[in-house]
Short mmCIF file of C-alpha atoms and ligand atoms in Angstrom, two decimals:
data_model
loop_
_atom_site.label_atom_id
_atom_site.label_comp_id
_atom_site.label_asym_id
_atom_site.label_seq_id
_atom_site.Cartn_x
_atom_site.Cartn_y
_atom_site.Cartn_z
CA MET A 8 -193.33 -64.53 -54.29
CA LYS A 9 -193.59 -68.16 -55.00
CA MET A 10 -192.00 -69.90 -51.17
CA SER A 11 -189.70 -72.22 -51.04
CA LYS A 12 -189.84 -75.58 -49.73
CA ILE A 13 -187.65 -73.66 -47.14
CA ASN A 14 -189.40 -71.07 -46.00
CA ILE A 15 -192.75 -73.02 -45.95
CA LEU A 16 -190.82 -74.79 -43.69
CA LEU A 17 -189.64 -71.98 -41.24
CA LEU A 18 -193.07 -70.76 -40.83
CA PHE A 19 -193.95 -73.97 -39.84
CA PHE A 20 -191.45 -74.20 -36.82
CA VAL A 21 -192.10 -70.68 -36.38
CA GLY A 22 -196.08 -71.25 -35.88
CA LEU A 23 -195.46 -74.56 -33.48
CA ALA A 24 -193.51 -72.83 -31.29
CA PHE A 25 -196.00 -70.04 -30.54
CA LEU A 26 -198.67 -72.00 -30.59
CA THR A 27 -196.09 -74.41 -27.69
CA GLU A 28 -195.91 -71.20 -25.90
CA THR A 29 -199.16 -70.64 -25.88
CA TYR A 30 -200.01 -74.16 -24.17
CA ALA A 31 -197.54 -73.81 -22.30
CA GLN A 32 -198.35 -70.27 -20.79
CA GLN A 33 -202.48 -71.80 -20.34
CA THR A 34 -201.44 -74.86 -18.73
CA PRO A 35 -200.94 -74.56 -15.13
CA GLN A 36 -196.97 -75.66 -14.27
CA PRO A 37 -195.44 -77.32 -10.64
CA LYS A 38 -194.10 -75.25 -8.80
CA PRO A 39 -190.88 -76.43 -6.33
CA GLU A 40 -193.54 -75.74 -3.42
CA ALA A 41 -195.48 -78.75 -4.41
CA THR A 42 -193.35 -81.06 -3.64
CA GLU A 43 -191.60 -80.06 0.11
CA VAL A 44 -193.34 -81.30 3.49
CA TRP A 45 -193.25 -79.19 6.01
CA GLU A 46 -194.96 -81.12 8.76
CA PRO A 47 -194.40 -82.52 10.86
CA GLU A 48 -191.44 -81.07 11.94
CA PRO A 49 -189.15 -82.98 13.59
CA LYS A 50 -188.20 -83.19 16.65
CA VAL A 51 -184.34 -80.89 17.70
CA VAL A 52 -181.90 -83.17 19.18
CA THR A 53 -178.95 -82.14 20.68
CA PRO A 54 -176.19 -85.04 19.36
CA GLY A 55 -173.97 -86.48 22.43
CA GLU A 56 -170.62 -85.90 21.83
CA GLY A 57 -167.83 -88.11 23.31
CA THR A 58 -169.09 -90.14 25.83
CA LYS A 59 -172.09 -88.06 25.70
CA PRO A 60 -175.71 -89.49 24.63
CA PRO A 61 -177.62 -87.48 22.28
CA SER A 62 -180.51 -85.45 24.67
CA ASP A 63 -183.26 -87.82 24.19
CA ALA A 64 -181.51 -90.92 25.08
CA ILE A 65 -182.77 -93.31 27.32
CA VAL A 66 -179.76 -93.78 29.70
CA LEU A 67 -179.36 -97.03 30.70
CA PHE A 68 -176.15 -97.48 32.92
CA ASP A 69 -174.13 -94.45 33.47
CA GLY A 70 -170.82 -96.31 35.54
CA LYS A 71 -173.09 -95.82 38.97
CA ASP A 72 -175.35 -98.04 39.74
CA PHE A 73 -177.71 -100.92 38.91
CA ALA A 74 -180.52 -98.38 37.97
CA ASN A 75 -182.62 -99.66 35.37
CA TRP A 76 -181.24 -103.44 35.59
CA VAL A 77 -182.14 -107.14 37.54
CA SER A 78 -180.85 -110.44 37.06
CA SER A 79 -182.93 -112.42 34.41
CA LYS A 80 -183.14 -114.94 37.02
CA ASP A 81 -185.38 -113.98 39.37
CA GLY A 82 -185.72 -110.48 39.12
CA ASN A 83 -183.32 -109.07 41.59
CA THR A 84 -180.95 -106.75 41.95
CA PRO A 85 -177.92 -108.22 39.90
CA LYS A 86 -174.87 -108.94 41.39
CA TRP A 87 -172.51 -108.90 39.09
CA ALA A 88 -169.47 -105.96 39.96
CA ILE A 89 -169.38 -102.39 39.49
CA LYS A 90 -165.85 -100.53 38.83
CA ASP A 91 -164.41 -98.36 37.54
CA GLY A 92 -167.42 -97.12 35.90
CA ALA A 93 -167.99 -100.66 34.01
CA MET A 94 -170.75 -103.31 35.21
CA VAL A 95 -168.50 -106.69 34.97
CA VAL A 96 -170.12 -110.20 34.51
CA GLU A 97 -169.62 -112.24 38.07
CA LYS A 98 -169.60 -116.25 37.43
CA GLY A 99 -172.67 -118.08 37.29
CA THR A 100 -174.35 -115.47 38.98
CA GLY A 101 -176.62 -114.77 35.57
CA ASP A 102 -177.32 -113.20 32.79
CA ILE A 103 -178.87 -110.08 33.56
CA GLN A 104 -181.47 -107.29 32.05
CA THR A 105 -182.92 -104.18 31.82
CA LYS A 106 -186.60 -103.43 33.74
CA GLN A 107 -187.62 -100.68 31.11
CA THR A 108 -188.48 -102.93 27.38
CA PHE A 109 -188.15 -101.93 23.77
CA GLY A 110 -189.83 -102.53 20.12
CA ASP A 111 -187.35 -100.53 17.37
CA PHE A 112 -184.37 -98.39 18.93
CA GLN A 113 -180.90 -97.46 18.15
CA LEU A 114 -178.47 -98.39 21.48
CA HIS A 115 -175.62 -98.37 21.84
CA ILE A 116 -173.13 -99.65 24.18
CA GLU A 117 -169.30 -99.66 25.21
CA TRP A 118 -168.01 -103.81 26.10
CA ARG A 119 -164.43 -104.82 27.24
CA THR A 120 -162.79 -108.34 27.16
CA PRO A 121 -160.42 -109.22 29.90
CA ASP A 122 -157.29 -107.81 29.10
CA LYS A 123 -154.93 -111.05 30.54
CA VAL A 124 -156.41 -114.00 28.00
CA GLU A 125 -157.51 -117.26 29.53
CA GLY A 126 -159.47 -119.97 27.17
CA GLU A 127 -159.44 -119.70 22.97
CA GLY A 128 -162.74 -120.28 20.89
CA GLN A 129 -166.10 -119.59 22.08
CA GLY A 130 -164.24 -119.85 26.38
CA ARG A 131 -162.82 -116.25 25.66
CA GLY A 132 -164.06 -112.62 26.78
CA ASN A 133 -167.58 -114.14 26.15
CA SER A 134 -170.77 -112.46 26.55
CA GLY A 135 -173.42 -111.21 24.23
CA ILE A 136 -176.45 -108.75 24.12
CA PHE A 137 -179.88 -110.57 23.60
CA LEU A 138 -182.13 -108.00 21.53
CA GLN A 139 -185.02 -108.24 23.26
CA GLU A 140 -183.90 -110.78 25.24
CA ARG A 141 -183.80 -113.11 22.16
CA TYR A 142 -181.69 -112.46 19.66
CA GLU A 143 -177.63 -112.76 20.56
CA LEU A 144 -175.14 -110.32 18.85
CA GLN A 145 -172.58 -111.71 20.01
CA VAL A 146 -169.60 -110.61 22.63
CA LEU A 147 -166.44 -112.26 21.86
CA ASP A 148 -162.41 -111.26 22.28
CA SER A 149 -162.70 -112.11 18.59
CA TYR A 150 -158.97 -111.14 18.15
CA GLN A 151 -156.52 -113.66 16.98
CA ASN A 152 -159.06 -116.09 18.29
CA ARG A 153 -160.25 -118.50 14.81
CA THR A 154 -163.75 -119.76 16.55
CA TYR A 155 -166.48 -120.33 13.78
CA SER A 156 -167.94 -117.71 12.41
CA ASN A 157 -170.81 -117.41 12.91
CA GLY A 158 -170.33 -117.26 16.03
CA GLN A 159 -167.24 -114.27 16.07
CA ALA A 160 -167.90 -110.88 17.75
CA GLY A 161 -170.33 -109.37 15.49
CA SER A 162 -172.03 -112.47 14.30
CA PHE A 163 -175.51 -112.66 15.48
CA TYR A 164 -174.79 -116.63 17.02
CA LYS A 165 -175.89 -119.46 15.03
CA GLN A 166 -177.38 -116.54 12.24
CA THR A 167 -175.22 -114.49 10.64
CA ILE A 168 -171.56 -113.56 10.18
CA PRO A 169 -170.01 -110.65 10.28
CA LEU A 170 -169.04 -108.95 7.54
CA VAL A 171 -165.73 -107.95 8.98
CA ASN A 172 -163.91 -108.91 12.09
CA ALA A 173 -162.98 -105.35 13.40
CA CYS A 174 -162.40 -106.49 16.77
CA LYS A 175 -159.75 -104.82 19.32
CA LYS A 176 -157.32 -106.18 21.22
CA PRO A 177 -157.93 -107.40 24.03
CA GLY A 178 -158.51 -105.50 27.70
CA GLU A 179 -159.33 -102.39 24.93
CA TRP A 180 -163.02 -100.73 25.16
CA GLN A 181 -164.90 -101.72 21.68
CA VAL A 182 -167.76 -99.92 21.16
CA TYR A 183 -171.87 -101.44 19.16
CA ASP A 184 -174.33 -98.83 17.79
CA ILE A 185 -177.19 -100.87 16.69
CA ILE A 186 -180.21 -100.46 15.15
CA TYR A 187 -182.89 -102.60 15.19
CA THR A 188 -186.09 -102.73 13.70
CA ALA A 189 -187.86 -105.81 16.26
CA PRO A 190 -190.29 -108.23 13.92
CA ARG A 191 -194.10 -108.60 13.13
CA PHE A 192 -196.50 -110.83 14.09
CA ARG A 193 -200.00 -111.44 13.21
CA TRP A 194 -202.82 -111.79 14.82
CA ASN A 195 -202.58 -115.18 14.58
CA GLY A 196 -199.24 -114.83 16.20
CA SER A 197 -197.72 -116.50 12.40
CA LEU A 198 -194.55 -113.89 11.72
CA GLU A 199 -195.76 -110.82 9.42
CA SER A 200 -191.29 -109.56 9.12
CA PRO A 201 -188.79 -111.02 10.55
CA ALA A 202 -186.50 -107.93 12.52
CA ARG A 203 -183.48 -106.43 10.41
CA VAL A 204 -181.06 -105.22 12.76
CA THR A 205 -177.70 -103.52 11.20
CA VAL A 206 -174.57 -102.86 14.43
CA ILE A 207 -171.39 -101.16 13.48
CA HIS A 208 -168.37 -102.64 15.52
CA ASN A 209 -165.67 -99.57 16.11
CA GLY A 210 -166.87 -97.79 13.56
CA VAL A 211 -167.55 -100.57 10.78
CA VAL A 212 -170.50 -102.20 10.02
CA VAL A 213 -170.53 -105.42 10.93
CA GLN A 214 -173.73 -106.38 9.93
CA ASN A 215 -176.01 -104.49 6.84
CA SER A 216 -179.90 -104.88 7.15
CA THR A 217 -180.13 -108.16 8.00
CA ILE A 218 -182.65 -110.33 8.45
CA ILE A 219 -183.19 -111.76 12.23
CA HIS A 220 -184.58 -115.49 11.50
CA GLY A 221 -185.73 -116.27 15.20
CA THR A 222 -184.27 -116.58 18.55
CA THR A 223 -180.66 -117.21 19.08
CA GLU A 224 -180.22 -121.12 19.72
CA TYR A 225 -177.69 -123.37 21.06
CA ILE A 226 -178.39 -125.89 19.35
CA GLY A 227 -181.34 -126.74 16.48
CA VAL A 228 -182.84 -123.27 13.96
CA PRO A 229 -184.18 -119.91 15.25
CA LYS A 230 -187.99 -120.52 16.34
CA ASN A 231 -190.41 -117.49 15.94
CA ILE A 232 -192.67 -117.41 18.57
CA ALA A 233 -194.64 -114.17 18.43
CA HIS A 234 -193.91 -111.49 21.48
CA GLY A 235 -194.10 -107.93 22.62
CA LYS A 236 -191.64 -105.00 23.48
CA GLY A 237 -188.37 -107.45 25.60
CA GLY A 238 -185.17 -106.25 27.18
CA ILE A 239 -181.42 -106.09 26.45
CA ARG A 240 -180.42 -109.09 28.09
CA LEU A 241 -176.44 -108.95 29.01
CA GLN A 242 -174.60 -113.03 28.88
CA ASP A 243 -172.85 -114.49 31.94
CA HIS A 244 -170.86 -116.83 29.69
CA GLY A 245 -168.68 -117.27 32.85
CA ASN A 246 -165.84 -114.47 31.87
CA PRO A 247 -164.87 -111.27 33.03
CA VAL A 248 -166.52 -109.45 30.34
CA SER A 249 -167.11 -105.56 31.64
CA TYR A 250 -169.56 -102.75 29.94
CA ARG A 251 -169.96 -98.95 30.30
CA ASN A 252 -172.13 -96.09 28.45
CA ILE A 253 -175.31 -97.98 27.90
CA TRP A 254 -177.85 -95.56 26.03
CA ILE A 255 -181.07 -96.68 23.74
CA ARG A 256 -182.71 -94.14 21.76
CA GLU A 257 -186.45 -95.76 21.03
CA LEU A 258 -187.31 -95.55 17.01
MG1 LIG B 819 -171.92 -115.07 23.28
#
């Protein structure tokens, strides 16, 4: 019996399928488990609820006292006021900062500009949160209060404009959630990688993995001077801005 060309072709493919199957059975196949990683196991953190911080957070201010803070000027107890569970800038007493210093972190901080609107532009509800004592995330009453864009609330002062203006009305509590990666410096003091920061203002992303170009300068360009860990510093800009519920998690 003469085989047709089609039959020969059919036989060829059946043979090929058989050989492929045999080869597959002999060769070890990757298993799903091969790409599972079990160690280390992330530790358990109980998330915060409402104004309660997560279980592993360092509470920097719980509304009671300045136990974790000093005056940036002289290292003494801050002369700011504590009113209704909030710390309030006392004009002319200077900046305050945490006793503890930090590298990479997640910071939660709530702030409120005065409900009685006074001044305009940079003179209205101005304060600031200096990350590692050097890089100012602006606090300002930016509700219907135009100023230069890289100086409004949510900006890194004189550096980076916020993506949007998520400011609440004066007198309302606002929230910054800040995820910060500190700059890295080489042994000789040169910059290896700049700081990066993400800021969520009242639930809205205003800085997305933003590069910080160096120190906050009122006049001139940012500087990069090697440094280690630094405190969280809050600015006295002469306006009675309030802060409460401040906690941090080292990363
Ligand atoms: Mg400021």
